[in-house]
């Protein structure tokens, strides 16, 4: 579980110089100079992370007096790392005043761990975050007690989670609307407590309840963080929204929120885009819209409104490439279509772009299984690839695996080149194990132990099993054992190490091959549409854009946004691949609108 990171603005105030670049963009400039509650509605490629980093540096330097600081809640760990990197580039260095992390991390480290006993949350003193195995045990016990049939408890896991995240007030009539699910949730939580655990969904729910029941806790957070920043607001759900309403519009925290309802694609985790819309329409909130797209070619930007199905006034930034949208009707099985993607589409891209790197290309698809045929063809052709879906080597969002990827790159060649920076590796590790690495002294010890271990393991040809086992023994095992929020991360690492052991399916993998998993240039990107969010590529191939795949059912609103997210990942070219006999209605609409639009003909 990632935790806080600590920053202070250097005396050089580099952010002031860099912020001058925002003058040419009215939306960015207005957001940068906002003084009260502000919502920045930021479309694809709008430079929102740059603007957010500059705004945070400005507020930290000009609006918040030491020792008070800023809390920044992000959607995932990747967002947190990217924002930290941007702040570091602006000369915002370690200090002690800023939290950057997920809503789960904020809830756990800023509310639950320090105040569980004082706020009477009913948790045992030595509670920990449940592992997947412990969650499965609690769910099975709850299922047998509440439902009691011979069904599979895992079948109710997702609907139970969605119900749990949707209804925050357990005393309301709405909570009992589905008595079976309500009873299952309550029994599941009782079973977790019996095991001495909470889970990830518990974190924001416990935090919101504690804040509602304890005015002093709201005041304590306000004293520490007079400003709350929220990134990707549309993805963070009802618990975070309730927290914002209480802290910012009742207690007095200042809010700076960033989001785009058009890119809300996580309803299955509790995302609800109307919350951002409602927030932006409040009279006591200044709403700023970023209209310029710095990522995509002008034709792609104009065509993207057809992909969304709603008109938006986005424009490509001055000097942008033209951009092209191609349509590729195909026949045969998906594997045959994938073969044509390699033979025709990728080959033609390679011929047109002499500077092409594999990492410039992404093939995205609606469902993870559709990547299997693409992966087989790439493997048979000797083309390196990285999957960002359920079939990836390990969970791509896992903080401990992303930390180890960077360590591997450093051991292979980074110690010579300075990429990645060792300071960034240490920073990532300190955030991951923040419960134990909570002081400058502890961070210095961690840095010493890490560099001493990695220095001995600088051999790209080494067995990955041996390398991972050594790093686990000498660096991570004690930290995982002591940090209550990262038990699941320890299981992720153990599972992958077992796959690299003799007899495992990755037993031949070397350290150098593992390091290649983090390459931004040397591997073809294979991803679900969900996994591609927040990323950008020079060329995007949208594969399997068929009726029945996108949308899969009548839930067309979110499917439309998912299609739009895939479409707007591209800088130069979008290639839409579909079965000729059953194209998605989204594809037909874009194709028809492009033919009818003289500007795009």
GROMACS .gro file of C-alpha atoms in nm, residues 44-47 86 293-296 359-362 520 525 531-540 565-566 568-571:
model
   31
   44UNK     CA    1  -0.739   1.384  -2.344
   45UNK     CA    2  -0.387   1.514  -2.403
   46UNK     CA    3  -0.466   1.850  -2.244
   47UNK     CA    4  -0.148   1.880  -2.036
   86UNK     CA    5   0.691   1.606  -1.232
  293UNK     CA    6  -0.505   1.868  -2.707
  294UNK     CA    7  -0.125   1.844  -2.717
  295UNK     CA    8  -0.121   1.471  -2.794
  296UNK     CA    9  -0.323   1.388  -3.102
  359UNK     CA   10   0.706   0.090  -2.797
  360UNK     CA   11   0.546   0.355  -3.020
  361UNK     CA   12   0.271   0.109  -3.113
  362UNK     CA   13  -0.019  -0.018  -2.903
  520UNK     CA   14   0.911   0.223  -2.308
  525UNK     CA   15   0.226  -0.278  -2.624
  531UNK     CA   16  -0.545  -0.080  -1.938
  532UNK     CA   17  -0.458   0.185  -2.198
  533UNK     CA   18  -0.621   0.470  -2.007
  534UNK     CA   19  -0.376   0.743  -1.911
  535UNK     CA   20  -0.120   0.632  -2.170
  536UNK     CA   21  -0.029   0.760  -2.516
  537UNK     CA   22   0.127   0.605  -2.826
  538UNK     CA   23   0.227   0.726  -3.169
  539UNK     CA   24   0.016   0.455  -3.336
  540UNK     CA   25  -0.292   0.281  -3.194
  565UNK     CA   26  -1.052   0.643  -2.446
  566UNK     CA   27  -0.893   0.397  -2.689
  568UNK     CA   28  -0.770   0.928  -2.796
  569UNK     CA   29  -0.453   0.738  -2.700
  570UNK     CA   30  -0.312   0.799  -3.051
  571UNK     CA   31  -0.078   1.077  -3.159
   0.00000   0.00000   0.00000
